[in-house]
Coordinates of C-alpha atoms and ligand atoms in Angstrom, one line a residue:
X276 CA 0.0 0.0 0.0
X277 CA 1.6 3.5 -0.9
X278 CA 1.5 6.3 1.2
X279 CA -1.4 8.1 0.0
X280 CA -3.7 4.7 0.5
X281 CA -2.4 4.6 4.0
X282 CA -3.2 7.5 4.5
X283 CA -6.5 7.6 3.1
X284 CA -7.3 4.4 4.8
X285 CA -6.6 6.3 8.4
X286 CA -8.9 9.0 6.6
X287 CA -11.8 7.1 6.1
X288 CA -11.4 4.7 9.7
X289 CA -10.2 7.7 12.5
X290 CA -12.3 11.0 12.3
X291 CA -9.6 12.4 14.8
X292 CA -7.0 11.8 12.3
X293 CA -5.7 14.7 10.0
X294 CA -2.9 14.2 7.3
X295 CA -1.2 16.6 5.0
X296 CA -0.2 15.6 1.7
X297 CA 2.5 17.5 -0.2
X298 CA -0.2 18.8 -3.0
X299 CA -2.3 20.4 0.2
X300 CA -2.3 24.1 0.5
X301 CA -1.1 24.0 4.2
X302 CA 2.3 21.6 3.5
X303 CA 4.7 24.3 3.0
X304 CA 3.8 26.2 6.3
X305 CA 3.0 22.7 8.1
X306 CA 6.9 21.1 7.0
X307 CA 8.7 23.9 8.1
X308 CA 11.3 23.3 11.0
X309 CA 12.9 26.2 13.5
X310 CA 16.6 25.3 12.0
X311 CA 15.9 26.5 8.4
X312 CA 19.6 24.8 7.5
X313 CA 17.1 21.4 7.0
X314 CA 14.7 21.6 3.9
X315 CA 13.2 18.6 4.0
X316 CA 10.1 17.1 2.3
X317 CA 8.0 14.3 4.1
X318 CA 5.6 12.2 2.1
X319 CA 2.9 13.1 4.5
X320 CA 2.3 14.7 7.9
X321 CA 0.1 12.9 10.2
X322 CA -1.7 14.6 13.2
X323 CA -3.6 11.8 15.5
X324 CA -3.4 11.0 19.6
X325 CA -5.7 8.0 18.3
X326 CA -4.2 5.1 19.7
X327 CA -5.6 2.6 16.8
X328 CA -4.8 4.7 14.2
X329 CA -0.9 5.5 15.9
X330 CA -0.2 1.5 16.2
X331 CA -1.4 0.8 12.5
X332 CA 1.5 3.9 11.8
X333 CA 3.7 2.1 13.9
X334 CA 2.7 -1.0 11.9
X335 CA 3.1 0.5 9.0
X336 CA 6.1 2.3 8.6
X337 CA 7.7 -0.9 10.9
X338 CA 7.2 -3.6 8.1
X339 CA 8.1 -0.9 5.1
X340 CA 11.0 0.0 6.8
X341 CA 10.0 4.0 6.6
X342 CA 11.5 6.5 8.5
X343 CA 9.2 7.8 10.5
X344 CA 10.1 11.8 12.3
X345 CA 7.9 12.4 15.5
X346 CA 7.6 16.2 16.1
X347 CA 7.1 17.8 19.3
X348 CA 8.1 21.8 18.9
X349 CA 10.5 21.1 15.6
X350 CA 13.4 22.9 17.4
X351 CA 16.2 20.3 17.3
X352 CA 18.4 21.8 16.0
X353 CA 19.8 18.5 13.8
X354 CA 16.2 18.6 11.8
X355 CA 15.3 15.7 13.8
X356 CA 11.8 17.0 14.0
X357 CA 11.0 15.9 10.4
X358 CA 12.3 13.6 7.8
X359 CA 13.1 13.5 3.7
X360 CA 11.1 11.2 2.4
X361 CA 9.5 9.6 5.4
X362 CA 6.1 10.3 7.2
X363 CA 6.2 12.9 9.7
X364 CA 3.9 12.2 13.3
X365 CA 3.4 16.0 14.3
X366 CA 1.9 16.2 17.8
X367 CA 2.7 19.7 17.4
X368 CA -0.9 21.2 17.6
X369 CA -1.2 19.1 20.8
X370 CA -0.4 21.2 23.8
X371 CA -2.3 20.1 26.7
X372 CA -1.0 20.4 29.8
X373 CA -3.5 18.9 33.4
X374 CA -2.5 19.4 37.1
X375 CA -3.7 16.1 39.3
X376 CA -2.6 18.3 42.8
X377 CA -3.4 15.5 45.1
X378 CA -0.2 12.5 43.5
X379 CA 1.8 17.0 42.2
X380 CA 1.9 15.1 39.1
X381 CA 1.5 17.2 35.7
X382 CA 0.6 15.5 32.5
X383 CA 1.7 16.8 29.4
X384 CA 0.8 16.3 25.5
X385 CA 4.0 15.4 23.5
X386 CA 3.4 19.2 21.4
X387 CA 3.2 21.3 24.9
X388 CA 6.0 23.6 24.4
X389 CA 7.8 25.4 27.5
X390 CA 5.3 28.2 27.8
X391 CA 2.1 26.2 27.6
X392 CA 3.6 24.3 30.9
X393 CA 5.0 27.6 32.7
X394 CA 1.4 29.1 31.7
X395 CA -0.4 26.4 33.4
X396 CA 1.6 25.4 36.1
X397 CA 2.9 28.9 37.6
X398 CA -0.4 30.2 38.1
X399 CA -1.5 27.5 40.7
X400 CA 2.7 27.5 42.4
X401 CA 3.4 24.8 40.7
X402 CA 6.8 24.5 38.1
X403 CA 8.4 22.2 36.4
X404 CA 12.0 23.2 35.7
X405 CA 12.4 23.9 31.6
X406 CA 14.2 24.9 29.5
X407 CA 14.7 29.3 28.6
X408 CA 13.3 30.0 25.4
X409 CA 9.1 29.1 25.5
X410 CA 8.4 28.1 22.2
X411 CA 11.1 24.9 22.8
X412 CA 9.3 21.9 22.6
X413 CA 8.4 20.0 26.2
X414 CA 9.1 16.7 24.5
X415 CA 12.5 17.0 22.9
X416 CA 13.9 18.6 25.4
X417 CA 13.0 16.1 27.9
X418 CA 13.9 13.2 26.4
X419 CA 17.5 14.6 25.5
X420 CA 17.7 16.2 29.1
X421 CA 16.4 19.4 29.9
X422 CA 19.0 22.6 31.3
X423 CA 17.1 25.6 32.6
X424 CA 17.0 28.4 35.1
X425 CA 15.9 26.1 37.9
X426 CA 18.4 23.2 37.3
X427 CA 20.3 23.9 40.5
X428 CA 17.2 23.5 42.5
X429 CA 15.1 20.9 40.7
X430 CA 17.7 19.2 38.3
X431 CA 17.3 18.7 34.5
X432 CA 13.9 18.3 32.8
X433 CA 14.4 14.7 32.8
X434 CA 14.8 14.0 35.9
X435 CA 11.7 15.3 37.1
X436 CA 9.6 13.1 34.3
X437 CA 8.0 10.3 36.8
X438 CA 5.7 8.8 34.0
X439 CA 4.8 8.7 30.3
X440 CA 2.7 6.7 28.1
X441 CA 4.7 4.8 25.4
X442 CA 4.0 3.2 22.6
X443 CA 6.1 1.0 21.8
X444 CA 7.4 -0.1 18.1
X445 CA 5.8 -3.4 18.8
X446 CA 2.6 -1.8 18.6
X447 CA 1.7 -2.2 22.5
X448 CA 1.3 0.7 24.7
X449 CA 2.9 0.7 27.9
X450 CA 3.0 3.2 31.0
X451 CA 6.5 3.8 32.1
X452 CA 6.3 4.2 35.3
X453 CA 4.8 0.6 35.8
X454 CA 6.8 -2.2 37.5
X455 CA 8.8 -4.0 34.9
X456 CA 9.2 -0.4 32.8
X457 CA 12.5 1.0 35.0
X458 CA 14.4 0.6 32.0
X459 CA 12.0 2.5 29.9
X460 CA 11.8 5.6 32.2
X461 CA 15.4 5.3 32.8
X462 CA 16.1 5.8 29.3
X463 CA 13.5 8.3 28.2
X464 CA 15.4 10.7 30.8
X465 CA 18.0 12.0 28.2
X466 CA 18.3 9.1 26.0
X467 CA 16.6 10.7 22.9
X468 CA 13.8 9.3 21.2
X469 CA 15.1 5.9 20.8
X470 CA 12.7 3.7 22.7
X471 CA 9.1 4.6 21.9
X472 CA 6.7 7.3 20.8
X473 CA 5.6 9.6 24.4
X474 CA 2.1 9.8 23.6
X475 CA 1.7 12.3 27.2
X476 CA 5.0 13.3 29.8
X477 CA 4.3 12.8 33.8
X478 CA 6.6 15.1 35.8
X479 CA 6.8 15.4 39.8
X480 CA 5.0 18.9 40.6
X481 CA 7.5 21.4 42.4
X482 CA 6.6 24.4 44.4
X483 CA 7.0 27.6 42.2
X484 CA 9.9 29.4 44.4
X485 CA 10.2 33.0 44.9
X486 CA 13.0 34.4 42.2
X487 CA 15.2 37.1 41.5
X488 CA 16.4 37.7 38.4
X489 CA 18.8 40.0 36.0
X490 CA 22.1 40.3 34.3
X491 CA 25.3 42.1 34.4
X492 CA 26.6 43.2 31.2
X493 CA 30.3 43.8 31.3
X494 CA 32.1 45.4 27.9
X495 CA 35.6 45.3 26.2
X496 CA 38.7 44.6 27.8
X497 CA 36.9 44.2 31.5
X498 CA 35.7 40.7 30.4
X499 CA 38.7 38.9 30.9
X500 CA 39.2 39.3 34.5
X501 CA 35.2 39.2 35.0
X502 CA 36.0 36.1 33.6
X503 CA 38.6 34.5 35.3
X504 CA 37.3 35.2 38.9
X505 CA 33.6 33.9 37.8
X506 CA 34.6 30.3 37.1
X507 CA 36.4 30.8 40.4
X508 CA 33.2 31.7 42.0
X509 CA 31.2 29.1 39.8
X510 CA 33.8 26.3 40.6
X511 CA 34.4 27.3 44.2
X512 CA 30.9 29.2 45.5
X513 CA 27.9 29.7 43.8
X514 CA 25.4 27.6 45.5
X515 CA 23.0 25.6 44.0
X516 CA 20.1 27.8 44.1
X517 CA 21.8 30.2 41.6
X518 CA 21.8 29.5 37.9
X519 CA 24.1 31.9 35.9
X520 CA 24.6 31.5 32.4
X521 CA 27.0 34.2 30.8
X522 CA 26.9 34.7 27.7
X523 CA 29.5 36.2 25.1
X524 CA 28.5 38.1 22.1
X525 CA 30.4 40.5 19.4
X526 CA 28.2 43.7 19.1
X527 CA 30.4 44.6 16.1
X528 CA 32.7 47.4 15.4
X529 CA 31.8 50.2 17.4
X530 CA 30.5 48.4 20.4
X531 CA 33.1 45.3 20.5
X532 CA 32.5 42.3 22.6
X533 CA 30.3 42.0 25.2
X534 CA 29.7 39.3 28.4
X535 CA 26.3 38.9 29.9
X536 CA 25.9 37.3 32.9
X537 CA 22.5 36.4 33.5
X538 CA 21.5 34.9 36.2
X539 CA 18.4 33.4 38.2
X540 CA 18.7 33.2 41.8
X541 CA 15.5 31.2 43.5
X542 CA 13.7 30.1 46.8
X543 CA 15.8 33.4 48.6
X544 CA 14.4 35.6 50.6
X545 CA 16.8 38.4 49.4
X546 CA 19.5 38.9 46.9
X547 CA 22.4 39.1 49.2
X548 CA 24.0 36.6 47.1
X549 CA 24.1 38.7 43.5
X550 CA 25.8 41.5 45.8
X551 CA 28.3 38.5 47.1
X552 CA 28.5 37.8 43.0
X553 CA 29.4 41.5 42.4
X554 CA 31.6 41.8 45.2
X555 CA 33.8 38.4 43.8
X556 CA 34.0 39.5 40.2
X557 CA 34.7 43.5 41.4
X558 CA 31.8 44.8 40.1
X559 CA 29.8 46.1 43.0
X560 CA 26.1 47.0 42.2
X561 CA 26.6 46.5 38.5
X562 CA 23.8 44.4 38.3
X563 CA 20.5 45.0 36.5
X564 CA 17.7 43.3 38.4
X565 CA 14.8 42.5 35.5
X566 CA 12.2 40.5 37.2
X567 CA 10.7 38.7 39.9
X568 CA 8.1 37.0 37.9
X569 CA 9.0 33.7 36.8
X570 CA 6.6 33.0 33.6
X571 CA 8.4 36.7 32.4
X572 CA 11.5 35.4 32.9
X573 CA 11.2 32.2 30.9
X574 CA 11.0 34.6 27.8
X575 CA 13.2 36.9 28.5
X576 CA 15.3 35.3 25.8
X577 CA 12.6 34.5 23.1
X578 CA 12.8 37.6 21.0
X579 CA 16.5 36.8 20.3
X580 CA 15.7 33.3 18.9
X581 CA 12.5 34.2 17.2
X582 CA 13.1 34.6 14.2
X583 CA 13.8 30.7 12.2
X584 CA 17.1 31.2 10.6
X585 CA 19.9 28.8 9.5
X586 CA 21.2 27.3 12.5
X587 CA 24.7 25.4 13.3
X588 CA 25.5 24.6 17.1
X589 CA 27.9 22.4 19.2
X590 CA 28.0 22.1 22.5
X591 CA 31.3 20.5 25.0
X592 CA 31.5 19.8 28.8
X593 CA 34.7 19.4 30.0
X594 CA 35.4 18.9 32.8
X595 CA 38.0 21.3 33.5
X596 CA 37.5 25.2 32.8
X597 CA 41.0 26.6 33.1
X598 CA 42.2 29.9 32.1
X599 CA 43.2 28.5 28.6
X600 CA 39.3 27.2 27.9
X601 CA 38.1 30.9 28.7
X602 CA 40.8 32.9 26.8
X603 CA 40.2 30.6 23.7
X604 CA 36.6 31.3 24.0
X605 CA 37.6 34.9 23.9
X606 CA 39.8 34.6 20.8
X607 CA 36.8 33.1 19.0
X608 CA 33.9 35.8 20.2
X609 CA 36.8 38.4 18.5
X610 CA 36.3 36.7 15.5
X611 CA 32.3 36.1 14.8
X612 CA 31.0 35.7 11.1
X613 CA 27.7 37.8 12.1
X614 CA 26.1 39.2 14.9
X615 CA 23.4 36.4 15.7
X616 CA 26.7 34.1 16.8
X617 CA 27.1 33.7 20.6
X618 CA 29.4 31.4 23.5
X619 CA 27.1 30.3 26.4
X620 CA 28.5 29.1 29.4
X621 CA 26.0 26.9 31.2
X622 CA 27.1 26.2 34.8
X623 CA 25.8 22.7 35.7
X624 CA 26.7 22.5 39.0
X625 CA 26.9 18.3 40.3
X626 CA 28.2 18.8 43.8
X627 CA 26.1 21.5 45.1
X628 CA 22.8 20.2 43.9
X629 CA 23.2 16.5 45.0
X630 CA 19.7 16.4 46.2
X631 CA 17.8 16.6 43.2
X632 CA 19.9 13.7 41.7
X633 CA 17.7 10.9 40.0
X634 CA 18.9 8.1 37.9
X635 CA 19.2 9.2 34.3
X636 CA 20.5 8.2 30.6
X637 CA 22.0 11.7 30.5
X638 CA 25.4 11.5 30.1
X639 CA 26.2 14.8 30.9
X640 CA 24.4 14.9 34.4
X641 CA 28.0 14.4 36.2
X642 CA 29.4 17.3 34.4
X643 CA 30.5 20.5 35.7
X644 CA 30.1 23.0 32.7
X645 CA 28.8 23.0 29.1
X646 CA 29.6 25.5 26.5
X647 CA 27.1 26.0 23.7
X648 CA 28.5 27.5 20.5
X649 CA 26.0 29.3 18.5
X650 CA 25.7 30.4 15.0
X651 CA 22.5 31.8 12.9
X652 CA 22.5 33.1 9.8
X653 CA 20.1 33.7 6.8
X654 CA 22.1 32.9 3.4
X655 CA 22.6 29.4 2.8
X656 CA 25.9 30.8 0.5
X657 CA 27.2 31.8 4.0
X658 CA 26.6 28.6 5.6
X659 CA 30.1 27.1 5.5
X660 CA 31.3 30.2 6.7
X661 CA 29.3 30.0 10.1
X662 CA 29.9 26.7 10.4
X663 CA 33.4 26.4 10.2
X664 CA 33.4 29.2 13.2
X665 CA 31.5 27.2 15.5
X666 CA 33.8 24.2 14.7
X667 CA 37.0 26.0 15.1
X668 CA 36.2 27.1 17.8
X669 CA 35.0 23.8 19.5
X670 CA 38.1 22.1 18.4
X671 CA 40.0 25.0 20.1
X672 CA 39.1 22.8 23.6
X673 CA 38.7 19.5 21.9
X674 CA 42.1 19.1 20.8
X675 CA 43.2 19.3 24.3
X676 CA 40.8 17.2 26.5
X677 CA 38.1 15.0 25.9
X678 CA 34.6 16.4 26.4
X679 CA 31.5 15.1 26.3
X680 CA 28.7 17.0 24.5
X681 CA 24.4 17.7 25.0
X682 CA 22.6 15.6 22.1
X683 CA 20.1 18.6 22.3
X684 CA 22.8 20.9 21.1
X685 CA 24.4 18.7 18.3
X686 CA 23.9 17.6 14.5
X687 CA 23.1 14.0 13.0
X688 CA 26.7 12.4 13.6
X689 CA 28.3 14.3 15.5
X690 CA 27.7 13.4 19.0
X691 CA 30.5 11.7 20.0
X692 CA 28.9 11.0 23.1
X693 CA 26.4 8.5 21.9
X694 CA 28.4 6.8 19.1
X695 CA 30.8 6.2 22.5
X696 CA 28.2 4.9 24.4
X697 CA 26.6 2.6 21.8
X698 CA 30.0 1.2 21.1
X699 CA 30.6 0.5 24.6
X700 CA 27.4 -1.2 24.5
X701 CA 26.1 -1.0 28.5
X702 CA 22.5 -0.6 29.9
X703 CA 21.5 2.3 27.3
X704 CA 21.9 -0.4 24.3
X705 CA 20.0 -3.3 25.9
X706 CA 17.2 -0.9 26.4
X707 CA 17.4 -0.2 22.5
X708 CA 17.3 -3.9 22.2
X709 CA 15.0 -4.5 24.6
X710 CA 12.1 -1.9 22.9
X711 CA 13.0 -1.4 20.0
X712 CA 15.0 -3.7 18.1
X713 CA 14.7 -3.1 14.4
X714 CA 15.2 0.4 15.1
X715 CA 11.9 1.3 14.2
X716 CA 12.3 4.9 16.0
X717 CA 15.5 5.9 14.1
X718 CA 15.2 9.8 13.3
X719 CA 17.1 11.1 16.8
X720 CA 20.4 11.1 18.0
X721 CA 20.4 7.2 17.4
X722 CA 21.7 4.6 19.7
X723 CA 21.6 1.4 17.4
X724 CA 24.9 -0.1 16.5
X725 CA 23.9 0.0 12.4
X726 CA 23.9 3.3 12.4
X727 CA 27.5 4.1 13.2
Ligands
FAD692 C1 15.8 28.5 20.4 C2 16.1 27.3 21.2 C3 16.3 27.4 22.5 C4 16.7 26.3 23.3 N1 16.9 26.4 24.6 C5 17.2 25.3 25.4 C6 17.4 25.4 26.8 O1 17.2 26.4 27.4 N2 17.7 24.2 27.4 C7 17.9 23.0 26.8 O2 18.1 22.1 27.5 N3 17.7 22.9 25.5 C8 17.4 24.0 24.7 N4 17.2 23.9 23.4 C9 17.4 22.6 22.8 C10 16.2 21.8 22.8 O3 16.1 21.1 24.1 C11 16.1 20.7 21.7 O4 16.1 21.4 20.5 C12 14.9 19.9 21.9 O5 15.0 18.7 21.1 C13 13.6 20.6 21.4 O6 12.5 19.8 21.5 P1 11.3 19.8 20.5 O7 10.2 19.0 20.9 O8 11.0 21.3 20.1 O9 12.1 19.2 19.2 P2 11.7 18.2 18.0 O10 12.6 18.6 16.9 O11 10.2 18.3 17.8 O12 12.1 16.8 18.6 C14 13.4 16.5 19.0 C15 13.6 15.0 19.2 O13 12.7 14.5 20.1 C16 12.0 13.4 19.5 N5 10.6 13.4 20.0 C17 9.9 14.5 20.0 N6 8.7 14.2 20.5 C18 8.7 12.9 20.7 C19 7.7 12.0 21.3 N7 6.5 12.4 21.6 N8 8.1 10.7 21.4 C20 9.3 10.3 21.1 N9 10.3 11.1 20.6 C21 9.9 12.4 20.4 C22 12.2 13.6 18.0 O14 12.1 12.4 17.4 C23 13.5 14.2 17.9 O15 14.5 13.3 17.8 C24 16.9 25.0 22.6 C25 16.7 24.9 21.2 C26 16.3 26.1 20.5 C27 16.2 25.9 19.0

């Protein structure tokens, strides 16, 4: 059976089925990903939470060996959220989000994307801790881990995701959290989309805390020092109830280069710790206090990402961040092919927020730091150009220690991470094996040994 009978099969049998063919006037809008670097043409874009009509998919696209591309928000940033060729599941329209206060349990549709969730939740007290640009989708970045303003005080995305209904490749449907399933919810914290389509996301409630947040901007030759004594602080001080993610961008000639530090400090009753902050990196009352309203602050960010453009990141962790990590990272901010390039320093913080520890496939949950390199663009005649910055500058701290990266950061192929961890086989592999063995689920940062 083609695609089109399939499709018009599902047509005729599920009324809450809807599927867009390439000849339909809403395909062009309705293909489109964030990361405009991926063109890509599906054969058809399905919309269903049908259960029936989602296992004869599964079915389907199992015994023709099609790829199939399940979409939460479309912002992976490898194109993951569609597919050349293939059919594409789009839960994207599918942004539900319930409150069950008595078990603090959300549940979430697999298209909710970071502001739907902050909508719902913050208005009763309730958070889950997110990622910092709302119109991310809930689902990818759960499943590849999940780094936000409250990671120091309720840990990664993923490890706050209790539940989640599965189906599997074999066509059942299964409840992660069920005895039997540890594996299953084990892996779906960080380990990509490899083991079954999330058909709805259960995450522990936690109490919205009280926060404080802002920036300090420091220009020109100032940013070195800054520098240097804030991984001291970072490494050596900040506690875990402070998230600060500087960031450093070239404003261009006249202005030079510039090093934000914004930060979120939560569940304080004052700010005495920004004025200890200042105090360390000798900028007393420098900083610029922007909000206390938490749904405000997850967008601060948004209008700089808004716009889809061409896209190109990486992202390292080492483990070490000596002086001769942050002085390359300044070499390479000198030399930025455009202004929509940045360096983000994401401060993850393992010792000092121990408690919120929970067993994960996230191979970067025992890291100290990661560095996102950041590149957007509009030309494709400039891609290679933008690219080769952000990999120049990665290998700038490759070449001299080994660093893991974050699959949600990273291209098709080039997490080194994951090809690592599928060569060395270990409990991420059998789950592969264990749920989906013919690699059914394929369009993600995959784990399965044939596609090394
Ligand atoms: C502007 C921007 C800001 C970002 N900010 C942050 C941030 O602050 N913190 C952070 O940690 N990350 C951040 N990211 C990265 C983000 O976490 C990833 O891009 C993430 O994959 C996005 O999820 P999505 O649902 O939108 O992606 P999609 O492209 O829709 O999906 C991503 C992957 O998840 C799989 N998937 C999606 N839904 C399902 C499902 N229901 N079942 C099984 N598999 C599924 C897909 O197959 C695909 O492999 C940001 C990305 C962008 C573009």
């Amino acid at each position: 059976m083609d695609f089109r009978d399939f499709g018009n099969a599902l047509l005729g049998k599920y009324k809450e089925v809807s599927i867009i063919f390439p000849d339909h006037s809403d395909y062009e809008a309705a293909r489109q990903l964030y990361n405009r670097m991926h063109n890509l043409y599906p054969s058809m874009i399905i919309r269903t939470l049908n259960q029936s009509a989602l296992k004869e998919l599964v079915h389907y696209v199992a015994i023709n060996n099609i790829e199939l591309a399940i979409r939460g928000g479309g912002h992976h940033i490898a194109g993951f959220g569609s597919t050349q060729g293939g059919i594409l599941l789009d839960f994207s329209i599918y942004r539900d989000v319930g409150i069950d206060e008595e078990n603090r349990i959300a549940s979430v549709s697999p298209g909710a994307r970071l502001g739907d969730v902050d909508q719902a939740l913050c208005q009763k007290g309730y958070v889950i801790p997110t990622g910092t640009v709302s119109d991310t989708g809930i689902a990818g970045l759960t499943l590849g881990g999940g780094i936000g303003w409250l990671l120091g005080t309720y840990g990664f995305t993923c490890e706050n995701l209790v539940g989640a209904d599965v189906l599997l490749a074999s066509g059942e449907i299964v409840r992660a959290e069920d005895p039997g399933h540890e594996d299953l919810l084990w892996a779906l914290r960080g380990g990509g989309g490899n083991f079954g389509i999330v058909l709805e996301f259960r995450y522990a409630l936690s109490k919205l805390p009280r926060v404080y947040c802002g920036t300090i901007e420091v220009l020109g030759k100032d940013i070195e020092g800054v520098l240097n004594s804030l991984i001291v602080y970072l490494g050596k001080h900040c506690p875990s109830n402070l998230v600060v993610a500087p960031v450093l961008q070239n404003l261009g000639h006249d202005r030079g280069c510039c090093l934000s530090i914004d930060f979120c400090l939560s569940g304080s009753e004052d700010h005495m710790e920004i004025i200890r902050l200042e105090e360390y990196l000798g900028l007393p009352q420098k900083h610029l206090f922007l909000t206390s309203d938490f749904v405000s602050w997850q967008s601060w960010s948004d209008e700089r990402f808004a716009q889809p453009m061409r896209g190109y990141w990486k992202s390292v962790c080492p483990d070490a961040f000596g002086e001769e990590i942050w002085s390359s990272l300044l070499k390479w901010i000198e030399r930025v092919p455009g202004s929509n390039c940045s360096i983000t320093i994401e401060h993850l913080n393992p010792s000092r927020r121990l408690e919120t520890r929970v067993d994960s496939a996230l191979p970067i949950a025992e890291k100290n730091y990661g560095i996102l390199f950041s590149a957007r663009w509009l030309t494709p005649s400039d891609d290679l150009e933008y690219m080769n910055w952000v990999r120049g500058a990665v290998e700038s701290i490759t070449s001299s220690q080994r660093c893991s990266s974050y699959s949600n950061y990273t291209f098709e192929g080039e997490n080194d991470d994951q090809a690592a961890r599928v060569i060395e086989g270990g409990r991420l592999v059998q789950t592969k094996q264990k749920y989906d063995p013919s690699n059914v689920l394929r369009r993600n940062h995959n784990i399965h040994r044939d596609t090394l």
